[in-house]
């Protein structure tokens, strides 16, 4: 079938910056193992600059939150939705049927460095979870803005990982949950910081401290 071009659907929130052109996941990351080619991943230096510019504030309330307010997965054309686009991007030798469902392939869940060959065993993780985004500024967005965030294929916001690690992470920030595979901390810190900066979301003091620690694992 024709391969659709990855592109986030919906309306980009006002003030969101364009992604920084940077190295693929794993580059600039010391001992990191092979990882998907995340879009918009910055260099460590750029991530440190972005982290220093983030607003530090206590987490907001969960009042009014619902996952339904972050519509996903949006259509991306040719019968594909955002989930299938991420599975195609993050996997190798991925074969899809006429309805764009991944029927075979290989994926590395970089959070714990495990390989999977069945798409149903994978979830699409929001690097910055929807509930975390709500508590740090997304509660003031429009529905279209929240849909764009939930389906963002332009920034390093979406990643195919094992269902087990996604459940373990939940809506926790990096100060509460870190990828079990420490060699991925560099990329995780760069990804989280980039998404928060792009969407002008705040961080807590503990969150910022842990992100700085994660960036310290990066090597030139």
mmCIF file of C-alpha atoms in Angstrom:
data_model
loop_
_atom_site.group_PDB
_atom_site.id
_atom_site.type_symbol
_atom_site.label_atom_id
_atom_site.label_comp_id
_atom_site.label_asym_id
_atom_site.label_seq_id
_atom_site.Cartn_x
_atom_site.Cartn_y
_atom_site.Cartn_z
ATOM 1 C CA UNK A 1 0.000 0.000 0.000
ATOM 2 C CA UNK A 2 1.085 3.605 -0.441
ATOM 3 C CA UNK A 3 3.046 4.884 2.502
ATOM 4 C CA UNK A 4 1.472 8.068 3.911
ATOM 5 C CA UNK A 5 3.790 10.822 4.988
ATOM 6 C CA UNK A 6 3.932 11.196 8.781
ATOM 7 C CA UNK A 7 2.373 14.448 9.826
ATOM 8 C CA UNK A 8 0.548 15.487 12.960
ATOM 9 C CA UNK A 9 -3.125 16.137 12.533
ATOM 10 C CA UNK A 10 -5.104 18.900 14.177
ATOM 11 C CA UNK A 11 -4.110 22.420 15.045
ATOM 12 C CA UNK A 12 -0.765 23.189 16.607
ATOM 13 C CA UNK A 13 -1.214 25.139 19.851
ATOM 14 C CA UNK A 14 -0.418 28.822 19.597
ATOM 15 C CA UNK A 15 3.220 29.506 20.394
ATOM 16 C CA UNK A 16 4.445 25.963 19.773
ATOM 17 C CA UNK A 17 7.877 26.071 18.234
ATOM 18 C CA UNK A 18 9.049 24.098 15.243
ATOM 19 C CA UNK A 19 11.125 21.032 16.111
ATOM 20 C CA UNK A 20 14.849 21.426 16.412
ATOM 21 C CA UNK A 21 16.763 19.585 13.748
ATOM 22 C CA UNK A 22 19.016 17.224 15.609
ATOM 23 C CA UNK A 23 20.513 13.798 15.732
ATOM 24 C CA UNK A 24 18.530 10.585 15.683
ATOM 25 C CA UNK A 25 17.794 8.914 18.989
ATOM 26 C CA UNK A 26 20.936 7.335 20.309
ATOM 27 C CA UNK A 27 23.325 9.850 18.805
ATOM 28 C CA UNK A 28 24.870 12.187 21.340
ATOM 29 C CA UNK A 29 23.772 9.686 23.933
ATOM 30 C CA UNK A 30 26.838 7.845 25.108
ATOM 31 C CA UNK A 31 26.222 4.130 25.575
ATOM 32 C CA UNK A 32 22.672 4.125 24.219
ATOM 33 C CA UNK A 33 21.556 1.106 22.263
ATOM 34 C CA UNK A 34 19.815 1.353 18.893
ATOM 35 C CA UNK A 35 16.613 3.368 19.161
ATOM 36 C CA UNK A 36 13.866 4.605 16.851
ATOM 37 C CA UNK A 37 14.595 7.716 14.838
ATOM 38 C CA UNK A 38 12.567 10.134 16.909
ATOM 39 C CA UNK A 39 11.558 13.327 15.098
ATOM 40 C CA UNK A 40 12.747 16.690 16.329
ATOM 41 C CA UNK A 41 15.235 15.295 18.832
ATOM 42 C CA UNK A 42 17.738 18.020 19.753
ATOM 43 C CA UNK A 43 21.368 17.831 20.725
ATOM 44 C CA UNK A 44 22.180 17.641 24.407
ATOM 45 C CA UNK A 45 23.329 21.256 24.386
ATOM 46 C CA UNK A 46 20.050 22.412 22.858
ATOM 47 C CA UNK A 47 18.107 20.336 25.388
ATOM 48 C CA UNK A 48 20.019 21.912 28.286
ATOM 49 C CA UNK A 49 19.219 25.366 26.942
ATOM 50 C CA UNK A 50 15.556 24.440 26.601
ATOM 51 C CA UNK A 51 15.487 22.985 30.123
ATOM 52 C CA UNK A 52 16.896 26.193 31.591
ATOM 53 C CA UNK A 53 14.105 28.127 29.894
ATOM 54 C CA UNK A 54 11.220 26.043 31.215
ATOM 55 C CA UNK A 55 8.843 27.587 33.721
ATOM 56 C CA UNK A 56 9.132 25.942 37.141
ATOM 57 C CA UNK A 57 5.828 25.591 38.977
ATOM 58 C CA UNK A 58 3.927 23.178 41.182
ATOM 59 C CA UNK A 59 1.674 20.729 39.368
ATOM 60 C CA UNK A 60 -1.810 21.970 38.712
ATOM 61 C CA UNK A 61 -5.082 20.271 39.540
ATOM 62 C CA UNK A 62 -6.526 17.226 37.775
ATOM 63 C CA UNK A 63 -9.977 18.816 38.023
ATOM 64 C CA UNK A 64 -11.815 18.455 34.736
ATOM 65 C CA UNK A 65 -9.290 16.057 33.205
ATOM 66 C CA UNK A 66 -10.367 13.289 30.867
ATOM 67 C CA UNK A 67 -8.415 11.352 28.256
ATOM 68 C CA UNK A 68 -11.356 12.004 25.954
ATOM 69 C CA UNK A 69 -10.277 15.650 25.881
ATOM 70 C CA UNK A 70 -7.101 14.517 24.040
ATOM 71 C CA UNK A 71 -8.634 12.784 21.009
ATOM 72 C CA UNK A 72 -6.427 9.981 19.649
ATOM 73 C CA UNK A 73 -5.612 8.233 17.427
ATOM 74 C CA UNK A 74 -6.328 10.611 14.533
ATOM 75 C CA UNK A 75 -6.537 9.613 10.886
ATOM 76 C CA UNK A 76 -3.338 10.139 8.904
ATOM 77 C CA UNK A 77 -4.697 9.091 5.504
ATOM 78 C CA UNK A 78 -4.686 5.812 3.527
ATOM 79 C CA UNK A 79 -6.629 4.080 6.328
ATOM 80 C CA UNK A 80 -3.756 4.793 8.745
ATOM 81 C CA UNK A 81 -4.078 6.403 12.142
ATOM 82 C CA UNK A 82 -1.388 7.851 14.368
ATOM 83 C CA UNK A 83 -0.744 4.544 16.160
ATOM 84 C CA UNK A 84 -0.013 2.733 12.907
ATOM 85 C CA UNK A 85 2.257 5.545 11.741
ATOM 86 C CA UNK A 86 4.376 5.241 14.899
ATOM 87 C CA UNK A 87 4.533 1.449 14.597
ATOM 88 C CA UNK A 88 5.760 1.838 11.016
ATOM 89 C CA UNK A 89 8.346 4.473 11.967
ATOM 90 C CA UNK A 90 9.710 2.713 15.044
ATOM 91 C CA UNK A 91 9.802 -0.832 13.662
ATOM 92 C CA UNK A 92 11.894 -2.684 11.120
ATOM 93 C CA UNK A 93 10.590 -4.850 8.273
ATOM 94 C CA UNK A 94 7.054 -3.789 9.146
ATOM 95 C CA UNK A 95 4.369 -5.215 6.873
ATOM 96 C CA UNK A 96 0.857 -3.793 6.905
ATOM 97 C CA UNK A 97 -2.448 -5.035 5.539
ATOM 98 C CA UNK A 98 -4.892 -3.051 3.408
ATOM 99 C CA UNK A 99 -6.324 -1.459 6.545
ATOM 100 C CA UNK A 100 -2.850 -0.243 7.608
ATOM 101 C CA UNK A 101 -2.605 -2.660 10.530
ATOM 102 C CA UNK A 102 0.895 -3.921 11.256
ATOM 103 C CA UNK A 103 0.806 -7.683 10.686
ATOM 104 C CA UNK A 104 4.514 -8.379 11.106
ATOM 105 C CA UNK A 105 7.753 -6.633 11.982
ATOM 106 C CA UNK A 106 10.271 -6.158 14.762
ATOM 107 C CA UNK A 107 10.271 -3.482 17.434
ATOM 108 C CA UNK A 108 12.701 -2.667 20.238
ATOM 109 C CA UNK A 109 11.031 -1.303 23.352
ATOM 110 C CA UNK A 110 13.872 1.015 24.293
ATOM 111 C CA UNK A 111 12.596 1.669 27.808
ATOM 112 C CA UNK A 112 13.772 -1.818 28.833
ATOM 113 C CA UNK A 113 15.685 -2.906 25.682
ATOM 114 C CA UNK A 114 13.407 -5.811 24.766
ATOM 115 C CA UNK A 115 12.513 -6.930 21.253
ATOM 116 C CA UNK A 116 8.944 -7.678 20.145
ATOM 117 C CA UNK A 117 7.556 -9.173 16.943
ATOM 118 C CA UNK A 118 3.816 -8.802 17.616
ATOM 119 C CA UNK A 119 2.366 -5.304 17.278
ATOM 120 C CA UNK A 120 -0.411 -6.077 19.765
ATOM 121 C CA UNK A 121 2.232 -6.347 22.501
ATOM 122 C CA UNK A 122 3.118 -2.677 22.013
ATOM 123 C CA UNK A 123 1.516 0.540 23.175
ATOM 124 C CA UNK A 124 2.203 4.022 21.874
ATOM 125 C CA UNK A 125 3.581 6.052 24.749
ATOM 126 C CA UNK A 126 3.166 9.793 25.039
ATOM 127 C CA UNK A 127 6.595 10.902 26.251
ATOM 128 C CA UNK A 128 4.856 13.633 28.241
ATOM 129 C CA UNK A 129 1.685 11.853 29.395
ATOM 130 C CA UNK A 130 -1.640 13.503 28.705
ATOM 131 C CA UNK A 131 -2.483 13.872 32.398
ATOM 132 C CA UNK A 132 0.936 15.361 33.112
ATOM 133 C CA UNK A 133 0.414 17.860 30.298
ATOM 134 C CA UNK A 134 -2.991 18.739 31.768
ATOM 135 C CA UNK A 135 -1.408 19.478 35.148
ATOM 136 C CA UNK A 136 1.292 21.637 33.574
ATOM 137 C CA UNK A 137 -0.733 23.851 31.240
ATOM 138 C CA UNK A 138 -2.826 21.861 28.760
ATOM 139 C CA UNK A 139 -5.970 22.436 30.825
ATOM 140 C CA UNK A 140 -6.223 25.860 29.165
ATOM 141 C CA UNK A 141 -5.913 24.554 25.590
ATOM 142 C CA UNK A 142 -8.691 24.072 23.072
ATOM 143 C CA UNK A 143 -9.862 20.601 22.035
ATOM 144 C CA UNK A 144 -8.055 20.955 18.698
ATOM 145 C CA UNK A 145 -4.836 21.902 20.460
ATOM 146 C CA UNK A 146 -5.071 18.886 22.750
ATOM 147 C CA UNK A 147 -5.738 16.578 19.793
ATOM 148 C CA UNK A 148 -2.627 17.925 18.052
ATOM 149 C CA UNK A 149 -0.576 17.213 21.185
ATOM 150 C CA UNK A 150 -1.924 13.671 21.519
ATOM 151 C CA UNK A 151 -1.086 12.900 17.882
ATOM 152 C CA UNK A 152 2.175 14.829 17.501
ATOM 153 C CA UNK A 153 4.429 13.149 14.937
ATOM 154 C CA UNK A 154 6.681 16.196 14.593
ATOM 155 C CA UNK A 155 8.244 16.345 18.061
ATOM 156 C CA UNK A 156 9.679 13.348 20.023
ATOM 157 C CA UNK A 157 6.354 12.843 21.782
ATOM 158 C CA UNK A 158 5.232 9.400 20.550
ATOM 159 C CA UNK A 159 7.120 6.133 20.893
ATOM 160 C CA UNK A 160 6.236 2.449 20.480
ATOM 161 C CA UNK A 161 7.072 0.627 23.736
ATOM 162 C CA UNK A 162 5.967 -2.490 25.545
ATOM 163 C CA UNK A 163 2.536 -2.348 27.105
ATOM 164 C CA UNK A 164 4.101 -3.331 30.442
ATOM 165 C CA UNK A 165 6.450 -0.346 30.634
ATOM 166 C CA UNK A 166 3.740 2.060 29.521
ATOM 167 C CA UNK A 167 1.503 0.840 32.330
ATOM 168 C CA UNK A 168 4.395 1.103 34.784
ATOM 169 C CA UNK A 169 5.061 4.698 33.733
ATOM 170 C CA UNK A 170 1.434 5.845 33.807
ATOM 171 C CA UNK A 171 1.244 9.631 34.047
ATOM 172 C CA UNK A 172 4.372 10.016 36.156
ATOM 173 C CA UNK A 173 7.068 12.569 35.487
ATOM 174 C CA UNK A 174 10.779 11.712 35.191
ATOM 175 C CA UNK A 175 11.292 12.429 38.894
ATOM 176 C CA UNK A 176 8.865 9.596 39.695
ATOM 177 C CA UNK A 177 9.555 7.134 36.864
ATOM 178 C CA UNK A 178 12.628 6.541 34.732
ATOM 179 C CA UNK A 179 13.181 4.039 31.899
ATOM 180 C CA UNK A 180 14.594 0.830 33.427
ATOM 181 C CA UNK A 181 17.250 0.858 30.707
ATOM 182 C CA UNK A 182 19.547 3.603 31.999
ATOM 183 C CA UNK A 183 21.336 3.889 28.665
ATOM 184 C CA UNK A 184 18.111 5.439 27.323
ATOM 185 C CA UNK A 185 18.013 8.207 29.923
ATOM 186 C CA UNK A 186 19.857 10.648 27.687
ATOM 187 C CA UNK A 187 17.310 10.364 24.880
ATOM 188 C CA UNK A 188 14.413 10.332 27.343
ATOM 189 C CA UNK A 189 15.620 13.539 28.976
ATOM 190 C CA UNK A 190 16.115 15.234 25.626
ATOM 191 C CA UNK A 191 12.686 14.100 24.402
ATOM 192 C CA UNK A 192 10.772 15.134 27.540
ATOM 193 C CA UNK A 193 12.484 18.520 27.703
ATOM 194 C CA UNK A 194 11.848 19.187 24.010
ATOM 195 C CA UNK A 195 8.141 18.433 24.247
ATOM 196 C CA UNK A 196 7.672 20.537 27.376
ATOM 197 C CA UNK A 197 9.517 23.446 25.758
ATOM 198 C CA UNK A 198 7.683 23.173 22.449
ATOM 199 C CA UNK A 199 4.282 23.314 24.145
ATOM 200 C CA UNK A 200 5.323 25.803 26.828
ATOM 201 C CA UNK A 201 4.414 23.390 29.620
ATOM 202 C CA UNK A 202 5.797 23.895 33.110
ATOM 203 C CA UNK A 203 7.976 21.526 35.136
ATOM 204 C CA UNK A 204 8.258 20.995 38.867
ATOM 205 C CA UNK A 205 11.558 21.604 40.628
ATOM 206 C CA UNK A 206 12.045 17.852 41.175
ATOM 207 C CA UNK A 207 11.186 17.152 37.551
ATOM 208 C CA UNK A 208 13.730 19.687 36.333
ATOM 209 C CA UNK A 209 16.417 18.262 38.614
ATOM 210 C CA UNK A 210 15.865 14.741 37.295
ATOM 211 C CA UNK A 211 15.871 15.921 33.686
ATOM 212 C CA UNK A 212 19.214 17.589 34.339
ATOM 213 C CA UNK A 213 20.510 14.319 35.800
ATOM 214 C CA UNK A 214 19.327 12.456 32.720
ATOM 215 C CA UNK A 215 21.056 14.924 30.413
ATOM 216 C CA UNK A 216 24.238 14.407 32.444
ATOM 217 C CA UNK A 217 24.260 10.803 31.182
ATOM 218 C CA UNK A 218 24.804 12.077 27.625
ATOM 219 C CA UNK A 219 28.359 12.054 26.328
ATOM 220 C CA UNK A 220 29.901 14.184 23.548
#
